[in-house]
Amino acid sequence: MSEVTTLSIKRSITIRAVVTPAWKEEAEKEISSAISTSDQQLAQLEQEGQQVVEGLRTQTSNPLDPRVQEQVAQVQQQVAMKRSELEEQKRNLLQQQAQIRELEMEEIVEQGQIESFCDLKKGDNLVDKMKVSLLVRDGVVESIDQI
């Protein structure tokens, strides 16, 4: 049996971005778009919830029937839970928007992660191989760093 001399592994790479006017504008645009989508989802949820409740009430001869009332209450509870979820998402987006506005030019922020592969061989330091980050300015890689 032969010994393997190298091994290819997957690793996460942190992407850090330099805050520039273009970066800030793009980030704010993305957040504003997400907030708008959240508002649309909330409006759609309310509309669909009302339609389901109205449908339940019109499908029965007695809308005051306890079974109908129970179904209506369940629908309203589900709508309320989903509304709370969407409102929480919107609060988080608004908080992110405020944080973006407070960032100073040339500040470095974590923007996310990507995955890549690297080769390992006997004697390599696994921890060092796993700790890599990219520094990006307006989409252009400025540096690849061991962290």
PDB file of C-alpha atoms in Angstrom:
ATOM      1  CA  MET A   1       0.000   0.000   0.000  1.00  0.00           C
ATOM      2  CA  SER A   2       1.447   3.379  -0.955  1.00  0.00           C
ATOM      3  CA  GLU A   3       1.477   6.401   1.327  1.00  0.00           C
ATOM      4  CA  VAL A   4      -0.489   9.471   0.266  1.00  0.00           C
ATOM      5  CA  THR A   5       1.866  12.464  -0.082  1.00  0.00           C
ATOM      6  CA  THR A   6      -0.722  15.245  -0.322  1.00  0.00           C
ATOM      7  CA  LEU A   7      -4.337  15.644   0.678  1.00  0.00           C
ATOM      8  CA  SER A   8      -6.774  18.254  -0.613  1.00  0.00           C
ATOM      9  CA  ILE A   9      -9.116  19.667   2.068  1.00  0.00           C
ATOM     10  CA  LYS A  10     -11.950  22.197   2.065  1.00  0.00           C
ATOM     11  CA  ARG A  11     -11.624  25.282   4.249  1.00  0.00           C
ATOM     12  CA  SER A  12     -13.563  28.470   4.956  1.00  0.00           C
ATOM     13  CA  ILE A  13     -11.988  31.767   4.039  1.00  0.00           C
ATOM     14  CA  THR A  14     -13.116  34.962   5.751  1.00  0.00           C
ATOM     15  CA  ILE A  15     -13.767  37.872   3.422  1.00  0.00           C
ATOM     16  CA  ARG A  16     -12.983  41.258   4.914  1.00  0.00           C
ATOM     17  CA  ALA A  17     -13.896  44.434   3.057  1.00  0.00           C
ATOM     18  CA  VAL A  18     -12.494  47.945   3.214  1.00  0.00           C
ATOM     19  CA  VAL A  19     -15.326  50.440   3.683  1.00  0.00           C
ATOM     20  CA  THR A  20     -15.382  52.799   0.721  1.00  0.00           C
ATOM     21  CA  PRO A  21     -18.144  55.089  -0.590  1.00  0.00           C
ATOM     22  CA  ALA A  22     -19.022  52.500  -3.264  1.00  0.00           C
ATOM     23  CA  TRP A  23     -19.080  49.637  -0.731  1.00  0.00           C
ATOM     24  CA  LYS A  24     -21.239  51.636   1.668  1.00  0.00           C
ATOM     25  CA  GLU A  25     -23.676  52.632  -1.101  1.00  0.00           C
ATOM     26  CA  GLU A  26     -24.005  49.015  -2.281  1.00  0.00           C
ATOM     27  CA  ALA A  27     -24.468  47.706   1.273  1.00  0.00           C
ATOM     28  CA  GLU A  28     -27.173  50.285   2.014  1.00  0.00           C
ATOM     29  CA  LYS A  29     -28.907  49.481  -1.281  1.00  0.00           C
ATOM     30  CA  GLU A  30     -28.957  45.756  -0.427  1.00  0.00           C
ATOM     31  CA  ILE A  31     -30.329  46.407   3.066  1.00  0.00           C
ATOM     32  CA  SER A  32     -32.988  48.820   1.735  1.00  0.00           C
ATOM     33  CA  SER A  33     -34.054  46.217  -0.801  1.00  0.00           C
ATOM     34  CA  ALA A  34     -34.291  43.556   1.918  1.00  0.00           C
ATOM     35  CA  ILE A  35     -36.369  45.912   4.108  1.00  0.00           C
ATOM     36  CA  SER A  36     -38.711  46.586   1.182  1.00  0.00           C
ATOM     37  CA  THR A  37     -39.071  42.846   0.566  1.00  0.00           C
ATOM     38  CA  SER A  38     -39.823  42.353   4.258  1.00  0.00           C
ATOM     39  CA  ASP A  39     -42.558  45.013   4.103  1.00  0.00           C
ATOM     40  CA  GLN A  40     -44.065  43.312   1.040  1.00  0.00           C
ATOM     41  CA  GLN A  41     -44.026  39.939   2.796  1.00  0.00           C
ATOM     42  CA  LEU A  42     -45.785  41.455   5.824  1.00  0.00           C
ATOM     43  CA  ALA A  43     -48.496  43.013   3.638  1.00  0.00           C
ATOM     44  CA  GLN A  44     -48.939  39.752   1.709  1.00  0.00           C
ATOM     45  CA  LEU A  45     -49.164  37.764   4.955  1.00  0.00           C
ATOM     46  CA  GLU A  46     -51.901  40.043   6.301  1.00  0.00           C
ATOM     47  CA  GLN A  47     -53.847  39.847   3.038  1.00  0.00           C
ATOM     48  CA  GLU A  48     -53.571  36.068   2.782  1.00  0.00           C
ATOM     49  CA  GLY A  49     -54.498  35.656   6.447  1.00  0.00           C
ATOM     50  CA  GLN A  50     -57.654  37.731   5.940  1.00  0.00           C
ATOM     51  CA  GLN A  51     -58.567  35.752   2.827  1.00  0.00           C
ATOM     52  CA  VAL A  52     -58.224  32.421   4.652  1.00  0.00           C
ATOM     53  CA  VAL A  53     -60.330  33.665   7.584  1.00  0.00           C
ATOM     54  CA  GLU A  54     -63.004  35.034   5.243  1.00  0.00           C
ATOM     55  CA  GLY A  55     -62.948  31.742   3.327  1.00  0.00           C
ATOM     56  CA  LEU A  56     -63.475  29.745   6.512  1.00  0.00           C
ATOM     57  CA  ARG A  57     -66.372  31.948   7.562  1.00  0.00           C
ATOM     58  CA  THR A  58     -68.115  31.864   4.170  1.00  0.00           C
ATOM     59  CA  GLN A  59     -67.788  28.069   3.751  1.00  0.00           C
ATOM     60  CA  THR A  60     -70.040  27.405   6.701  1.00  0.00           C
ATOM     61  CA  SER A  61     -73.686  28.144   7.247  1.00  0.00           C
ATOM     62  CA  ASN A  62     -72.948  29.234  10.828  1.00  0.00           C
ATOM     63  CA  PRO A  63     -69.790  31.380  11.139  1.00  0.00           C
ATOM     64  CA  LEU A  64     -70.269  31.389  14.935  1.00  0.00           C
ATOM     65  CA  ASP A  65     -69.900  27.584  15.113  1.00  0.00           C
ATOM     66  CA  PRO A  66     -67.192  26.809  17.720  1.00  0.00           C
ATOM     67  CA  ARG A  67     -65.265  24.627  15.229  1.00  0.00           C
ATOM     68  CA  VAL A  68     -65.131  27.503  12.748  1.00  0.00           C
ATOM     69  CA  GLN A  69     -64.102  29.894  15.507  1.00  0.00           C
ATOM     70  CA  GLU A  70     -61.336  27.468  16.509  1.00  0.00           C
ATOM     71  CA  GLN A  71     -60.066  27.234  12.919  1.00  0.00           C
ATOM     72  CA  VAL A  72     -60.140  31.030  12.607  1.00  0.00           C
ATOM     73  CA  ALA A  73     -58.205  31.355  15.874  1.00  0.00           C
ATOM     74  CA  GLN A  74     -55.585  28.860  14.640  1.00  0.00           C
ATOM     75  CA  VAL A  75     -55.131  30.761  11.373  1.00  0.00           C
ATOM     76  CA  GLN A  76     -54.860  34.057  13.258  1.00  0.00           C
ATOM     77  CA  GLN A  77     -52.287  32.518  15.610  1.00  0.00           C
ATOM     78  CA  GLN A  78     -50.205  31.236  12.680  1.00  0.00           C
ATOM     79  CA  VAL A  79     -50.381  34.656  11.015  1.00  0.00           C
ATOM     80  CA  ALA A  80     -49.340  36.336  14.270  1.00  0.00           C
ATOM     81  CA  MET A  81     -46.348  33.992  14.650  1.00  0.00           C
ATOM     82  CA  LYS A  82     -45.217  34.586  11.069  1.00  0.00           C
ATOM     83  CA  ARG A  83     -45.766  38.346  11.508  1.00  0.00           C
ATOM     84  CA  SER A  84     -43.550  38.329  14.599  1.00  0.00           C
ATOM     85  CA  GLU A  85     -40.872  36.453  12.666  1.00  0.00           C
ATOM     86  CA  LEU A  86     -40.977  38.929   9.778  1.00  0.00           C
ATOM     87  CA  GLU A  87     -40.999  41.921  12.122  1.00  0.00           C
ATOM     88  CA  GLU A  88     -37.931  40.524  13.905  1.00  0.00           C
ATOM     89  CA  GLN A  89     -36.161  40.135  10.564  1.00  0.00           C
ATOM     90  CA  LYS A  90     -37.056  43.716   9.695  1.00  0.00           C
ATOM     91  CA  ARG A  91     -35.759  44.980  13.071  1.00  0.00           C
ATOM     92  CA  ASN A  92     -32.479  43.162  12.424  1.00  0.00           C
ATOM     93  CA  LEU A  93     -32.236  44.703   8.962  1.00  0.00           C
ATOM     94  CA  LEU A  94     -32.887  48.188  10.342  1.00  0.00           C
ATOM     95  CA  GLN A  95     -30.204  47.611  12.967  1.00  0.00           C
ATOM     96  CA  GLN A  96     -27.745  46.491  10.262  1.00  0.00           C
ATOM     97  CA  GLN A  97     -28.638  49.570   8.213  1.00  0.00           C
ATOM     98  CA  ALA A  98     -27.857  51.824  11.182  1.00  0.00           C
ATOM     99  CA  GLN A  99     -24.546  50.021  11.745  1.00  0.00           C
ATOM    100  CA  ILE A 100     -23.574  50.457   8.095  1.00  0.00           C
ATOM    101  CA  ARG A 101     -24.293  54.179   8.277  1.00  0.00           C
ATOM    102  CA  GLU A 102     -21.985  54.486  11.298  1.00  0.00           C
ATOM    103  CA  LEU A 103     -19.007  52.832   9.595  1.00  0.00           C
ATOM    104  CA  GLU A 104     -15.996  55.030   8.911  1.00  0.00           C
ATOM    105  CA  MET A 105     -14.257  55.115   5.540  1.00  0.00           C
ATOM    106  CA  GLU A 106     -11.243  52.745   5.315  1.00  0.00           C
ATOM    107  CA  GLU A 107     -12.591  50.686   8.234  1.00  0.00           C
ATOM    108  CA  ILE A 108     -12.289  46.937   7.681  1.00  0.00           C
ATOM    109  CA  VAL A 109     -15.423  44.849   8.185  1.00  0.00           C
ATOM    110  CA  GLU A 110     -16.156  41.145   7.903  1.00  0.00           C
ATOM    111  CA  GLN A 111     -18.328  40.591   4.887  1.00  0.00           C
ATOM    112  CA  GLY A 112     -18.785  36.847   4.844  1.00  0.00           C
ATOM    113  CA  GLN A 113     -17.089  33.587   4.030  1.00  0.00           C
ATOM    114  CA  ILE A 114     -16.346  31.460   1.015  1.00  0.00           C
ATOM    115  CA  GLU A 115     -14.946  27.971   0.773  1.00  0.00           C
ATOM    116  CA  SER A 116     -11.818  26.871  -1.007  1.00  0.00           C
ATOM    117  CA  PHE A 117      -9.552  23.882  -1.194  1.00  0.00           C
ATOM    118  CA  CYS A 118      -5.955  23.653  -0.112  1.00  0.00           C
ATOM    119  CA  ASP A 119      -3.351  20.908  -0.250  1.00  0.00           C
ATOM    120  CA  LEU A 120      -1.836  19.438   2.884  1.00  0.00           C
ATOM    121  CA  LYS A 121       1.325  17.446   3.104  1.00  0.00           C
ATOM    122  CA  LYS A 122       3.203  15.824   5.939  1.00  0.00           C
ATOM    123  CA  GLY A 123       4.727  18.479   8.190  1.00  0.00           C
ATOM    124  CA  ASP A 124       2.164  21.218   7.368  1.00  0.00           C
ATOM    125  CA  ASN A 125       0.517  23.070  10.226  1.00  0.00           C
ATOM    126  CA  LEU A 126      -3.203  22.324   9.820  1.00  0.00           C
ATOM    127  CA  VAL A 127      -4.275  25.272  11.985  1.00  0.00           C
ATOM    128  CA  ASP A 128      -2.260  27.721   9.863  1.00  0.00           C
ATOM    129  CA  LYS A 129      -3.635  26.250   6.640  1.00  0.00           C
ATOM    130  CA  MET A 130      -7.202  26.751   7.902  1.00  0.00           C
ATOM    131  CA  LYS A 131      -6.747  30.405   8.947  1.00  0.00           C
ATOM    132  CA  VAL A 132      -6.873  32.410   5.736  1.00  0.00           C
ATOM    133  CA  SER A 133      -8.664  35.641   4.898  1.00  0.00           C
ATOM    134  CA  LEU A 134      -9.085  37.886   1.882  1.00  0.00           C
ATOM    135  CA  LEU A 135      -9.004  41.662   2.078  1.00  0.00           C
ATOM    136  CA  VAL A 136     -11.148  43.224  -0.647  1.00  0.00           C
ATOM    137  CA  ARG A 137     -11.559  46.851  -1.751  1.00  0.00           C
ATOM    138  CA  ASP A 138     -14.536  47.460  -4.058  1.00  0.00           C
ATOM    139  CA  GLY A 139     -14.450  43.832  -5.221  1.00  0.00           C
ATOM    140  CA  VAL A 140     -10.707  43.760  -5.900  1.00  0.00           C
ATOM    141  CA  VAL A 141      -8.545  41.467  -3.743  1.00  0.00           C
ATOM    142  CA  GLU A 142      -5.892  43.529  -1.968  1.00  0.00           C
ATOM    143  CA  SER A 143      -4.351  40.755   0.071  1.00  0.00           C
ATOM    144  CA  ILE A 144      -4.555  37.099   1.052  1.00  0.00           C
ATOM    145  CA  ASP A 145      -3.577  36.764   4.690  1.00  0.00           C
ATOM    146  CA  GLN A 146      -2.819  34.059   7.201  1.00  0.00           C
ATOM    147  CA  ILE A 147      -4.692  35.070  10.350  1.00  0.00           C
TER     148      ILE A 147
END
